[in-house]
Amino acid sequence: MNNFENLIPLPSSITPMKGITFVTPNGITPLVYAPSFFYDELVFVCHHLSEAGFKCAPAPKDTDPDNLPPNCVIQVEEEPDLPMAEMYQLRVTSSFIQIRASDSSGAFYAFETLRQLALSSRKGRLPGISIIDNPATSWRGLMLDTSRHFFPVSFIKKILDTMAFHKLNRFHWHLTDDQGWRLYIPSLPELTEKGGWRHDTKTTWEDVKIGGFYTEEDITEVVKYARERHIIVIPEIDVPGHASAILTAYPELGCTGGPYEVEDRFGIFKEVLCAGNDRVFDVLKTIFEQVCKVFPGPYIHIGGDECPKERWDNCPKCKKRMKDEHIASSTQLQAWFTSKVANIVQSLGKTPIGWDEVLDGTEVFGLPENMIVQSWQSSERGVIAAKRGLQTIMSPMTDGCYLDYSPINDPAEPGRLGLCTVKNSYDYTPIPSSFDSKMSEKVLGGQANFWTEGTPYSRVVEYLLFPRLCAISESLWLPSYQKDFASFAKRLPAHKKRLKKLDILFYDGPLE
Ligand SMILES: [Zn+2]
């Protein structure tokens, strides 16, 4: 079996050229030429490639592509005729490296492929290879929960870098939950002053508070870092459930008025935002306006998962709302709430995304047509969304997408709630086999999700993410008929050496 230079995700078409190696001539630094569509990115990709052991530098802007100087041995060309977005062709010969790309993302991924090759090669060398490559899905995501445990910007950047390394392009940032509000909102400072911290009764004998939050500068830094790596950041403000932190900051937004506390327990809690209080929507508008200010991407995730109805069923304001709006049940009241929040997001020019509970109780109010539904309970929930004509992101906990689950049935290993082997993650297919091409168009792609109740330490997050995230990246990059677990397993040991060079911890046990 060919090892295809151990690339992960495997390119959709790849031909290694046996016996051919590009060797940097003694005493020269190879220059990279690119026309305007990619010129501004050259400093970045050259730096990355140099760090990986293949030293190179951008050619001057006025270099004539038809008359390249002898040391300009890497050429990037824009090729609009390549039929797919994010597509590239890469050819490494003994003396020249040619990249043709449909767009800047395609060119960027050619360099990520070179980066993987460089990390597995001797300094200044690259193996001869011919690749034509493009992804099977446009949405290749990872969600990280930074509420249950807070992680510094440095770790977020490390995650973004490893995402780019695996050609993932959507970072879903879970910023709010019962255990902490992580996004600073200037006009609502108590969200982070009070809601960003919780008593910690689990890891210390003393009564200390743990937590933290991201400032505007932090967010700007992360968004820029992501953009350089062709990753869109999707912020999640989870409403109306998982609301203990926001209610602690502003108790008047709850059905009972509190008092509330930022939770140090994990689970689902009955305290939720009051659906009968108009002030809730004014506050949410203020929050989403600030979200729009710091996150330039086109999407905002509005949560919608795990919202118990006990408070709503017993709240005079919620009951009045149901009566006034002719709402038959508290499940329908959540659908009304979802529509209201989705409309706020749309009025700000963004596309709302919700967890798959947003499908429930929608008989009367429906969902906005451009709402994206993210399946998490099962693939079937995504199928329901697609059948209703909605776009969907597939990230079912049942099919290898929950990477905080244990990778093996062994009490010595970390991970919680369920089992998700590397093979489970590899077998995950975002597009159900029963879908025809029209239905398949509704599936934007998929995501791995990582909840952090069980992982206070970022090193453990890394350990659990990898190599399952490598498997997911291939599940999202390759069409299912091209996937081959035996091939992946054979390539993985060499890829783990690359992860080691990037200082990424990974689970190293059995794959199934
Ligand atoms: Zn209420």
PDB file of C-alpha atoms in Angstrom, residues 329 331-339 356-368 371 373 381 384 388 390:
ATOM      1  CA  SER A 329     -46.829  25.314  24.652  1.00  0.00           C
ATOM      2  CA  THR A 331     -41.773  24.267  23.474  1.00  0.00           C
ATOM      3  CA  GLN A 332     -43.407  26.610  20.970  1.00  0.00           C
ATOM      4  CA  LEU A 333     -42.357  29.503  23.181  1.00  0.00           C
ATOM      5  CA  GLN A 334     -38.730  28.494  22.608  1.00  0.00           C
ATOM      6  CA  ALA A 335     -39.361  28.522  18.862  1.00  0.00           C
ATOM      7  CA  TRP A 336     -40.816  32.031  19.232  1.00  0.00           C
ATOM      8  CA  PHE A 337     -37.707  33.017  21.225  1.00  0.00           C
ATOM      9  CA  THR A 338     -35.415  31.517  18.575  1.00  0.00           C
ATOM     10  CA  SER A 339     -37.176  33.431  15.786  1.00  0.00           C
ATOM     11  CA  ASP A 356     -30.748  21.156  16.525  1.00  0.00           C
ATOM     12  CA  GLU A 357     -33.314  21.864  19.271  1.00  0.00           C
ATOM     13  CA  VAL A 358     -34.243  24.938  17.229  1.00  0.00           C
ATOM     14  CA  LEU A 359     -36.189  22.503  15.016  1.00  0.00           C
ATOM     15  CA  ASP A 360     -38.627  21.761  17.854  1.00  0.00           C
ATOM     16  CA  GLY A 361     -41.974  23.486  18.396  1.00  0.00           C
ATOM     17  CA  THR A 362     -41.699  25.395  15.115  1.00  0.00           C
ATOM     18  CA  GLU A 363     -45.193  24.475  13.844  1.00  0.00           C
ATOM     19  CA  VAL A 364     -46.429  28.054  14.263  1.00  0.00           C
ATOM     20  CA  PHE A 365     -43.413  30.316  13.985  1.00  0.00           C
ATOM     21  CA  GLY A 366     -41.159  28.251  11.708  1.00  0.00           C
ATOM     22  CA  LEU A 367     -37.524  29.217  11.353  1.00  0.00           C
ATOM     23  CA  PRO A 368     -35.943  31.941   9.257  1.00  0.00           C
ATOM     24  CA  MET A 371     -31.039  29.731   9.589  1.00  0.00           C
ATOM     25  CA  VAL A 373     -29.102  24.026  11.943  1.00  0.00           C
ATOM     26  CA  ARG A 381     -31.627  15.774  13.311  1.00  0.00           C
ATOM     27  CA  ILE A 384     -34.779  16.595   9.374  1.00  0.00           C
ATOM     28  CA  ARG A 388     -37.167  21.074   5.707  1.00  0.00           C
ATOM     29  CA  LEU A 390     -32.549  24.305   5.847  1.00  0.00           C
TER      30      LEU A 390
END
